[in-house]
GROMACS .gro file of C-alpha atoms in nm:
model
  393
    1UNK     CA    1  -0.594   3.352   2.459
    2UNK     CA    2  -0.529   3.010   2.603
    3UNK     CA    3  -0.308   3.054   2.944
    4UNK     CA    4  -0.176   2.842   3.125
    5UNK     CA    5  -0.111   2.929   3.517
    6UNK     CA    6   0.191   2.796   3.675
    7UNK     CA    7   0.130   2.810   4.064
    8UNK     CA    8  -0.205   2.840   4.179
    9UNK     CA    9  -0.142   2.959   4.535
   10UNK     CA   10  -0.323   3.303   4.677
   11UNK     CA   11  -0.157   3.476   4.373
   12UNK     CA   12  -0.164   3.264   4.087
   13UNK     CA   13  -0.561   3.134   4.152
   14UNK     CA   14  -0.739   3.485   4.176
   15UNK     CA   15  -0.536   3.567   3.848
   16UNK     CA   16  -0.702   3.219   3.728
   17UNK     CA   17  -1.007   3.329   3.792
   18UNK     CA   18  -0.975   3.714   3.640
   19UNK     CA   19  -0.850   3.602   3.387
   20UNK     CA   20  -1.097   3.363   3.318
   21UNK     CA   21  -1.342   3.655   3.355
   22UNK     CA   22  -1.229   3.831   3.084
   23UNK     CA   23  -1.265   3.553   2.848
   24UNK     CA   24  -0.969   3.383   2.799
   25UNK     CA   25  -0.929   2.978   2.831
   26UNK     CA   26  -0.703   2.929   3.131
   27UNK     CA   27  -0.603   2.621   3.309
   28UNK     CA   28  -0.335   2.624   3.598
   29UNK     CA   29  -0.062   2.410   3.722
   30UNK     CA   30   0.071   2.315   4.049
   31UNK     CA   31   0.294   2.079   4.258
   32UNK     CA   32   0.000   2.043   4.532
   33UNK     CA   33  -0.358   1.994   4.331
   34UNK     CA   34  -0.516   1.967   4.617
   35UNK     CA   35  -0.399   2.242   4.800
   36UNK     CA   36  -0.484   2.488   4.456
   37UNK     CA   37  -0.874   2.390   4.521
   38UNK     CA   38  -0.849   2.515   4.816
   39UNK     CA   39  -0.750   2.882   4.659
   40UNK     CA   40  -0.952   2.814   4.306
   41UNK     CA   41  -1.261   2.739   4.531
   42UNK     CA   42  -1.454   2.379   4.471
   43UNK     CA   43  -1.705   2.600   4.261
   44UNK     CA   44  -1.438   2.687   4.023
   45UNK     CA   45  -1.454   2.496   3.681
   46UNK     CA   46  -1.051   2.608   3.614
   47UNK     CA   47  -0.859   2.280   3.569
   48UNK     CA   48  -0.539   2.225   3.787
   49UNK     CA   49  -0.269   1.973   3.658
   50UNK     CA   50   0.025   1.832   3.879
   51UNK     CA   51   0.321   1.969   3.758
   52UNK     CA   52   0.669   2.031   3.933
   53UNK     CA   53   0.816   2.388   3.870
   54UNK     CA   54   1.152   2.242   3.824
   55UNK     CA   55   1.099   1.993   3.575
   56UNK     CA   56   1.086   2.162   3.249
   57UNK     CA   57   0.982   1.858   3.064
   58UNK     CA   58   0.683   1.848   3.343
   59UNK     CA   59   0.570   2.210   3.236
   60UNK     CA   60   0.593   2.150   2.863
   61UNK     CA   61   0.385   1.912   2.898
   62UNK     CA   62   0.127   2.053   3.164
   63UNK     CA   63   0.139   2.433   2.925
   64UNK     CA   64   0.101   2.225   2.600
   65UNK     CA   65  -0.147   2.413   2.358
   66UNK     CA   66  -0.120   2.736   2.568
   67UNK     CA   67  -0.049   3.077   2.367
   68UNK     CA   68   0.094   3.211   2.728
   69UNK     CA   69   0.250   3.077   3.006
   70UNK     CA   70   0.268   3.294   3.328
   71UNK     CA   71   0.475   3.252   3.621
   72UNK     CA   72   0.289   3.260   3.960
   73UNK     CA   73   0.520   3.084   4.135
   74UNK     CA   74   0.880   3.165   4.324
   75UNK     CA   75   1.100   3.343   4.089
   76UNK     CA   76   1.374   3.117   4.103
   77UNK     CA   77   1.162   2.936   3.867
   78UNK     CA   78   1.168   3.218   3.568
   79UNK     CA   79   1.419   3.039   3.407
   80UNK     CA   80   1.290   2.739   3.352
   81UNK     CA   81   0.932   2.885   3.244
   82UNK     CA   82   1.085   3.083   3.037
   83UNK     CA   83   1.238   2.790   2.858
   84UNK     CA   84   0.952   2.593   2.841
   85UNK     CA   85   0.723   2.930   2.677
   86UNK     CA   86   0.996   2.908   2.404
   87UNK     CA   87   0.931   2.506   2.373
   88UNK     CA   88   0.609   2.603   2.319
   89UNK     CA   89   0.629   2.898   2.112
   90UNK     CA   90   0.415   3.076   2.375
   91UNK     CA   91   0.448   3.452   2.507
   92UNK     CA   92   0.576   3.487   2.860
   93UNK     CA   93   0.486   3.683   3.240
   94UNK     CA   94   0.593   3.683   3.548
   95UNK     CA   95   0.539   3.883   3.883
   96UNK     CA   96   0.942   3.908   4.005
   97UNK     CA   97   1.307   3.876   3.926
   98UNK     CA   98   1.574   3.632   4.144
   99UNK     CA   99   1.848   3.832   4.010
  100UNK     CA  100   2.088   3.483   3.969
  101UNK     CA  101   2.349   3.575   3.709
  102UNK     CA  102   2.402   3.913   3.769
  103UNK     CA  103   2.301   4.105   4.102
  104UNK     CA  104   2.209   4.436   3.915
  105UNK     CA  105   2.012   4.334   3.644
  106UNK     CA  106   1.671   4.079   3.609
  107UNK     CA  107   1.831   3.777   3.496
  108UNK     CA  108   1.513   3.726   3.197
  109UNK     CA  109   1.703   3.973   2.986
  110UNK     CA  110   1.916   3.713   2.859
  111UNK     CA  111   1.654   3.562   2.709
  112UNK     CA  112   1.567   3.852   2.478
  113UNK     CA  113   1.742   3.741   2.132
  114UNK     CA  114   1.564   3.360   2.179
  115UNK     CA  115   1.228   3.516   2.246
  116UNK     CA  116   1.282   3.753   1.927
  117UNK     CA  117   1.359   3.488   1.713
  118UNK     CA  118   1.068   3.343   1.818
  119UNK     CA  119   0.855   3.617   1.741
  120UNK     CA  120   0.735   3.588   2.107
  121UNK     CA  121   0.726   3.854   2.380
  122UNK     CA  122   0.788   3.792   2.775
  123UNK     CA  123   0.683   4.078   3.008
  124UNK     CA  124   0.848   4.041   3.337
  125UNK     CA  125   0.797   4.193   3.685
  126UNK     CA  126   0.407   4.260   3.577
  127UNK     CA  127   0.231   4.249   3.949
  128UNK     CA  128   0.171   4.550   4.205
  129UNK     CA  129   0.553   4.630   4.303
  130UNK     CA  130   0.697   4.553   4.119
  131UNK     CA  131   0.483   4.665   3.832
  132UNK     CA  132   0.237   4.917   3.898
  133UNK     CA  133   0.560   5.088   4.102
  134UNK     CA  134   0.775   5.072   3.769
  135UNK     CA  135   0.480   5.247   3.534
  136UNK     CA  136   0.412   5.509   3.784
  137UNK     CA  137   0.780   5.599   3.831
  138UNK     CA  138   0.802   5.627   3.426
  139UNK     CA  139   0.497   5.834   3.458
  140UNK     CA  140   0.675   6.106   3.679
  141UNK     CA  141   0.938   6.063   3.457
  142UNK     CA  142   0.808   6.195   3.180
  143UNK     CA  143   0.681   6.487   3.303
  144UNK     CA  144   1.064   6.595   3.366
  145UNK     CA  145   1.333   6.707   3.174
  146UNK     CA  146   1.555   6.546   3.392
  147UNK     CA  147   1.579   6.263   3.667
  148UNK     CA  148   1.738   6.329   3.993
  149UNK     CA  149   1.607   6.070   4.206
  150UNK     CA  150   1.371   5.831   4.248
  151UNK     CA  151   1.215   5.674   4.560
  152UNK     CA  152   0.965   5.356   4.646
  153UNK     CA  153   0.832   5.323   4.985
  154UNK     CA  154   0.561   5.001   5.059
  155UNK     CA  155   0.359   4.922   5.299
  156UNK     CA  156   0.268   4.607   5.470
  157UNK     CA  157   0.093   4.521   5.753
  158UNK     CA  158  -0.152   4.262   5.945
  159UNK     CA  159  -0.335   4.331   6.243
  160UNK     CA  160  -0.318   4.019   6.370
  161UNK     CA  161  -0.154   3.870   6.668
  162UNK     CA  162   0.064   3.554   6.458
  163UNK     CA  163   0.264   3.627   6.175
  164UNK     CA  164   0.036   3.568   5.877
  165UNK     CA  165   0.193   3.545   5.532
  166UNK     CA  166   0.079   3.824   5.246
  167UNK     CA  167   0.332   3.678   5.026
  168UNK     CA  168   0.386   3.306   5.019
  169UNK     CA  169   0.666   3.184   5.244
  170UNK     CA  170   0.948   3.087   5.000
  171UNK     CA  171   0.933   3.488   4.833
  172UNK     CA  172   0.965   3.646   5.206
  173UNK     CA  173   1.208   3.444   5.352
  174UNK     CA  174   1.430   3.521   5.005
  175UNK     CA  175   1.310   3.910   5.050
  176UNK     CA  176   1.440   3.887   5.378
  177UNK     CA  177   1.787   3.724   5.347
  178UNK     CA  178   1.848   3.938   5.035
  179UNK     CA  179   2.067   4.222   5.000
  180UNK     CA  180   1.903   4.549   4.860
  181UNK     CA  181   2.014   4.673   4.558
  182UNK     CA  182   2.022   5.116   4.562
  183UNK     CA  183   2.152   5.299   4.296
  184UNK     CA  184   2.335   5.626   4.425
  185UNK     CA  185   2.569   5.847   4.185
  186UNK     CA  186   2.467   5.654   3.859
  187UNK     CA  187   2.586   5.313   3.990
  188UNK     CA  188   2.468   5.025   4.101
  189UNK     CA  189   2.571   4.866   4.475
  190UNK     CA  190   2.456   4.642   4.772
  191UNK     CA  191   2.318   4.763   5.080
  192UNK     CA  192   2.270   4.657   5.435
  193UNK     CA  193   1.932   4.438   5.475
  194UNK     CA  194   1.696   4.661   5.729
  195UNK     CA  195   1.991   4.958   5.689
  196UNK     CA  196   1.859   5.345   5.658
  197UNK     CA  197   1.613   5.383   5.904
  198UNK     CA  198   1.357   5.622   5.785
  199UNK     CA  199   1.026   5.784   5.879
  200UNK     CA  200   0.795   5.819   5.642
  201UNK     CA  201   0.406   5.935   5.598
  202UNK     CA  202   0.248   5.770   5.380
  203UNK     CA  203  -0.134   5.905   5.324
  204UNK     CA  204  -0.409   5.886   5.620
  205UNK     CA  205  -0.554   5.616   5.789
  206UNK     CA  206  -0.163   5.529   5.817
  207UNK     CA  207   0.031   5.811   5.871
  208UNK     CA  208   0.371   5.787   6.018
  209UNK     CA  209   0.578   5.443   5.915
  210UNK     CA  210   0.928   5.351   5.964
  211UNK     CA  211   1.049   5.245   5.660
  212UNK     CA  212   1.429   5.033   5.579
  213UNK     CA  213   1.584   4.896   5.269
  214UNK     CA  214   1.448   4.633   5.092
  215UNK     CA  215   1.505   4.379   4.824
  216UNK     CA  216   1.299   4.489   4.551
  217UNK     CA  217   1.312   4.440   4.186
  218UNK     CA  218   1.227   4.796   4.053
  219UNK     CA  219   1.563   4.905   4.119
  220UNK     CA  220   1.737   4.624   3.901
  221UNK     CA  221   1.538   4.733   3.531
  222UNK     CA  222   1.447   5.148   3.580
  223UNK     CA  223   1.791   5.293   3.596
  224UNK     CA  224   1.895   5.113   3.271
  225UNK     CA  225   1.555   5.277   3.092
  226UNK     CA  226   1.531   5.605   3.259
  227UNK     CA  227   1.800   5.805   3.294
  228UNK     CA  228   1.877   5.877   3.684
  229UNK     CA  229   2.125   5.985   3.963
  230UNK     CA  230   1.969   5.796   4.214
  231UNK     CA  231   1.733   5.506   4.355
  232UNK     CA  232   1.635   5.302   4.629
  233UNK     CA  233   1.342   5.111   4.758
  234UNK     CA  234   1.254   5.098   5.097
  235UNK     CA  235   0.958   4.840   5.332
  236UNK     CA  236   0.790   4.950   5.637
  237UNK     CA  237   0.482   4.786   5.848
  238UNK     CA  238   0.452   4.534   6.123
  239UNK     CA  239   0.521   4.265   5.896
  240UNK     CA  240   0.811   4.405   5.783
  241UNK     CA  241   0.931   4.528   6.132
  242UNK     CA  242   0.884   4.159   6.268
  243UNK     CA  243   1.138   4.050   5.988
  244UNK     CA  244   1.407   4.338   6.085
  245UNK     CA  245   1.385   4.239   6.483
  246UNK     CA  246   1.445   3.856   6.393
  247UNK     CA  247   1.789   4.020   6.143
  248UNK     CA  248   1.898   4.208   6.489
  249UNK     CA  249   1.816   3.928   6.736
  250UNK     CA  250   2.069   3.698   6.463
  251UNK     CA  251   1.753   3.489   6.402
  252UNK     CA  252   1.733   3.523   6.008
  253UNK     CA  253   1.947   3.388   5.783
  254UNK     CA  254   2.015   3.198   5.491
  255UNK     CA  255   2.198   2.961   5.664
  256UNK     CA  256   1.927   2.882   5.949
  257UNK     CA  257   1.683   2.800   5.650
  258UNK     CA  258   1.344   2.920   5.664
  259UNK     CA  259   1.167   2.833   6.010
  260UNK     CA  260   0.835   2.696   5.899
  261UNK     CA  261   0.671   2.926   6.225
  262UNK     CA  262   0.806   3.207   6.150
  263UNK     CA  263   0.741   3.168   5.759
  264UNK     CA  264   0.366   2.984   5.775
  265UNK     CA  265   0.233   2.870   5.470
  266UNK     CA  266   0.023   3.154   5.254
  267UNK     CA  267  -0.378   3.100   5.398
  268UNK     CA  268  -0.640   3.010   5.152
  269UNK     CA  269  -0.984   3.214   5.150
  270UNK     CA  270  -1.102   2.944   5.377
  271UNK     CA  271  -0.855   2.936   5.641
  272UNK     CA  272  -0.881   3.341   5.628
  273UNK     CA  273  -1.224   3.336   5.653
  274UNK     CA  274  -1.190   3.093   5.967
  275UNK     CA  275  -0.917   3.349   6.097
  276UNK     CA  276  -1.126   3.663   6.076
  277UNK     CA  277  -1.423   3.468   6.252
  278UNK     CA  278  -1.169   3.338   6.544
  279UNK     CA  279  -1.078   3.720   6.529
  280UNK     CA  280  -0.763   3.644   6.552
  281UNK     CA  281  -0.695   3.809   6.224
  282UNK     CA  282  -0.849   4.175   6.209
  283UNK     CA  283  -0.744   4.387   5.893
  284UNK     CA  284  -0.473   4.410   5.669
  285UNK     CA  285  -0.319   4.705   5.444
  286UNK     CA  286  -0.087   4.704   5.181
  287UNK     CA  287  -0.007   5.034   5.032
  288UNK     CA  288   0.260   5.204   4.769
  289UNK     CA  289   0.432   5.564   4.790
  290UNK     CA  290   0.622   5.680   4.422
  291UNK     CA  291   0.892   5.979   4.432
  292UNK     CA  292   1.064   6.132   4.151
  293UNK     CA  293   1.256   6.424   4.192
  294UNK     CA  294   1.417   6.615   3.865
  295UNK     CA  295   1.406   6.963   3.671
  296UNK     CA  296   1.131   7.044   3.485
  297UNK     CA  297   1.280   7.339   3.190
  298UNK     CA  298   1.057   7.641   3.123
  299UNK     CA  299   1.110   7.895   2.877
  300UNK     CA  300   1.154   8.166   3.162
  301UNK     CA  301   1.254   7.971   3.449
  302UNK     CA  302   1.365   7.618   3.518
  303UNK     CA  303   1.222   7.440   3.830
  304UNK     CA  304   1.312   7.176   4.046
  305UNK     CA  305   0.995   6.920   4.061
  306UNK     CA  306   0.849   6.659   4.313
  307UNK     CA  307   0.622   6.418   4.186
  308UNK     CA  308   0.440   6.193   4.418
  309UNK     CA  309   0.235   5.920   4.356
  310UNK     CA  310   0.038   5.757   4.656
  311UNK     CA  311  -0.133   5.382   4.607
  312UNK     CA  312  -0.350   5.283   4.847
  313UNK     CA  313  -0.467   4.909   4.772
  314UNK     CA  314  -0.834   4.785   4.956
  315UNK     CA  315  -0.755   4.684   5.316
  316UNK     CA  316  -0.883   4.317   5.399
  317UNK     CA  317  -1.232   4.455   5.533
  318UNK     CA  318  -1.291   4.596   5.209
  319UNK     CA  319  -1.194   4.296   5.031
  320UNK     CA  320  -1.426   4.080   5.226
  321UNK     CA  321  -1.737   4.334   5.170
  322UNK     CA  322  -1.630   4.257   4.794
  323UNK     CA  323  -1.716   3.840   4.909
  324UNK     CA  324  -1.376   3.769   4.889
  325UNK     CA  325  -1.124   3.618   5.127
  326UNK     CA  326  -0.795   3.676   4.991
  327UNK     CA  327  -0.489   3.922   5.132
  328UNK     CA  328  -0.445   4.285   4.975
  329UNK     CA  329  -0.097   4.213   4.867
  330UNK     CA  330  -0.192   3.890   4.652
  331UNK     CA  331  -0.513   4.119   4.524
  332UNK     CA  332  -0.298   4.390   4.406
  333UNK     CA  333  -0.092   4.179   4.244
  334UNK     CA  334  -0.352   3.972   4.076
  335UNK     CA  335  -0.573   4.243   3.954
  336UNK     CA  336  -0.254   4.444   3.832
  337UNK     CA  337  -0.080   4.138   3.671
  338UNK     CA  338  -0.410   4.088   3.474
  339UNK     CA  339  -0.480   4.387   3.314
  340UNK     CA  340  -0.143   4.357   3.175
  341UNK     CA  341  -0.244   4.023   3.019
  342UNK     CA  342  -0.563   4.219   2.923
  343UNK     CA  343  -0.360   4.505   2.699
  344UNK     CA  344  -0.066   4.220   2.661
  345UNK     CA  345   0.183   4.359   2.351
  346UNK     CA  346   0.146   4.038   2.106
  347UNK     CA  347   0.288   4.312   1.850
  348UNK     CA  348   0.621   4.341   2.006
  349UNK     CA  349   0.953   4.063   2.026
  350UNK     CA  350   1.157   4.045   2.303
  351UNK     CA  351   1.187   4.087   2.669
  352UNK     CA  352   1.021   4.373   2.841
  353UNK     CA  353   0.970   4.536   3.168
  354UNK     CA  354   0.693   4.743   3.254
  355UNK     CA  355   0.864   5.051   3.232
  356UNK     CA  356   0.957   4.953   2.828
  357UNK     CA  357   0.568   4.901   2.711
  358UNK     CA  358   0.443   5.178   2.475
  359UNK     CA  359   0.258   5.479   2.642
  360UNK     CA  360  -0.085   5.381   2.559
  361UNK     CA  361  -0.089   5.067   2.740
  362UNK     CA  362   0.091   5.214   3.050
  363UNK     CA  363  -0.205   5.455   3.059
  364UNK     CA  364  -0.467   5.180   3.011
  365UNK     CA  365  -0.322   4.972   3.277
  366UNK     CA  366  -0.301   5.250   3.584
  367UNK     CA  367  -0.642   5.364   3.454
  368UNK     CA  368  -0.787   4.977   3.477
  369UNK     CA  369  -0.680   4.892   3.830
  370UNK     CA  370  -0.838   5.209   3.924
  371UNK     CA  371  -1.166   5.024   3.854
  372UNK     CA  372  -1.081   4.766   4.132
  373UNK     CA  373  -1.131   5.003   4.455
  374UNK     CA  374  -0.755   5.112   4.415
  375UNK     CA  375  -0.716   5.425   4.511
  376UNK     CA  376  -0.381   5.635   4.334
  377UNK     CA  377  -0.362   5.986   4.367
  378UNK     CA  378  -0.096   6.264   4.215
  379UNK     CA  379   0.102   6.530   4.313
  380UNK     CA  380   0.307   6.800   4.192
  381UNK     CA  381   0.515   7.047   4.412
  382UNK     CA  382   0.798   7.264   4.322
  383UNK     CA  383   1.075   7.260   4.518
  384UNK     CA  384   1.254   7.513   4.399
  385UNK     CA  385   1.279   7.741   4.098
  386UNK     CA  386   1.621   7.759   3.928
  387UNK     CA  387   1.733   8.093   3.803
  388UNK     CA  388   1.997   8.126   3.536
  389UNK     CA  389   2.230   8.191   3.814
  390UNK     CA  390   2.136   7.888   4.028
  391UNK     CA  391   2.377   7.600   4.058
  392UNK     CA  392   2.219   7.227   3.998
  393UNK     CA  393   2.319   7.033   4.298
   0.00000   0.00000   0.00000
């Protein structure tokens, strides 16, 4: 296919450049050229055009001849790109939701009918979490009979002495001045940012985290497509912990803008490369626990099911021994968001989140990134057998 890249930061150029490695003719755009050579590398052939997120006219015209447009930049741009792929009669992707028009559900949906009539597909929310998160919770899924609950916990830290930016600045400051969403007795409401303290073990070398609510997009689209009592997402990690003393210490919010040294700008492989060297940056882990709870019906018995899913993403050591100098949130996200460009759906219409592809290329995808040094393991336990007596609670 020909794609065409919109945001070539830490994201958006190592998806360039997979991409690119599986064939396809891909060129990228960006409102700092400059600054997306750094990321592409100066050996990189990809070609980078100047090009304003905001201006649709500006991303017609960058996209122009492109069969797919994805979105690498902030999400409050989705709108817009999504616009210009149906200029353009081109299929759609992006990594997020801003959740603009309506607070409980990704705001791309209302583009469905305009992408059908264009016999055009966008797939939205296609990175590591979301993404990845939303297939393996419809994986657990359907192993059950029924959905009690379900349960994300992430992972995100840097062992590094100044706050150093996995995601770019503009998509953590808007994490972090966001209310989370939680679904609890089949409806949707708000929760308290950094509310519901929690300890949770997520698999060895971490162990032990404290995790709190967080802003994240998986809770907006799975309740709608699996049936469910209950949801919620929940961040824990240095970085994350950094984030929830500035909340308490009344040093975050929407109104103080985003404090350019508290949010830095998102390092290019250079500049981490220079870090690790200074030692001043050490390692870095990024990691993803999945939990759904439901019944599981037997002929004799019925039982009451956990299913587990641990992700553990390459740390930034083993990223480097791969040659590369890039942060394990924005590889996660890149290698995941590819192979869904790699089994993309040009046979359906509409809009689609990951949970809503077919089953074979849900399988494909969690059986690709495994290929990439990510490491996702599966568990089953019962929790407790129902007997014909037994009240469901």
């Amino acid at each position: 296919m020909r794609i065409f890249v919109l945001g070539a930061g830490a994201t958006g150029s190592l998806l360039a450049q997979l991409l690119e490695r599986q064939g396809h003719d891909v060129w990228c755009g960006d409102r700092d050229p400059e600054r997306a050579r750094r990321f592409l590398g100066r050996k990189s052939t990809i070609a980078v055009t100047q090009v304003n997120a905001r201006n649709l006219a500006g991303v017609v015209r960058s996209a122009r001849g492109c069969q797919l447009i994805v979105n690498a930049t902030a999400s409050v741009f989705n709108q817009i790109v999504m616009r210009a792929a149906l200029r353009l009669r081109a299929h759609y992707v992006d990594l997020s939701s801003h959740l603009t028009r309506n607070p409980f559900r990704s705001e791309q949906f209302a583009f469905a009918k305009r992408f059908e009539a264009k016999n055009r597909v966008a797939l939205i929310n296609a990175g590591a979490a979301p993404g990845l998160t939303n297939l393996l919770v419809k994986r657990a899924a359907e192993s059950l009979d029924e959905v009690e609950s379900v349960q994300i916990r992430l992972y995100e830290s840097s062992e590094s002495a100044d706050p150093i930016s996995q995601w770019s600045p503009e998509m953590t400051f808007d994490e972090a001045i966001s209310n989370p969403r939680v679904y609890r007795d089949g409806k949707f409401v708000m929760g308290k940012r950094f509310a519901e303290l929690e300890k949770f073990r997520f698999p060895d070398p971490i162990g032990y985290a404290n995790v709190v609510l967080a802003a994240q997009d998986e809770v907006t689209t799975l309740p709608y497509y699996i049936p469910m009592r209950n949801m919620d997402a929940k961040i824990g990690g240095n970085e994350f912990d950094r984030l929830r003393r500035w909340y308490k210490q009344g040093k975050l919010s929407k109104s103080r803008g985003m404090q350019k040294e508290k949010f830095p700008q998102t390092s290019s492989p250079r500049m981490i490369a220079r870090l690790i060297r200074q030692g001043v940056l050490q390692n870095a882990r990024f990691a993803a626990a999945v939990m759904v709870s439901g019944i599981k019906r037997g002929k004799k018995e019925d039982q009451r099911l956990l299913v587990r899913t641990d992700c553990a993403f390459p740390t930034l050591y083993q990223i480097r021994q791969q040659g590369r100098f890039t942060t394990p949130v924005a590889y996660a996200t890149a290698h995941v968001a590819a192979l869904f460009i790699k089994f993309f759906p040009r046979d359906l219409t509409g809009v689609f989140a990951p949970e809503m592809l077919p089953v074979e290329m849900r399988r494909a995808i969690v059986a690709g990134i495994r290929a990439h040094s990510v490491r996702i393991t599966h568990k089953t336990t019962v929790v407790r057998r129902l007997g014909e007596d037994d009240e469901e609670i």
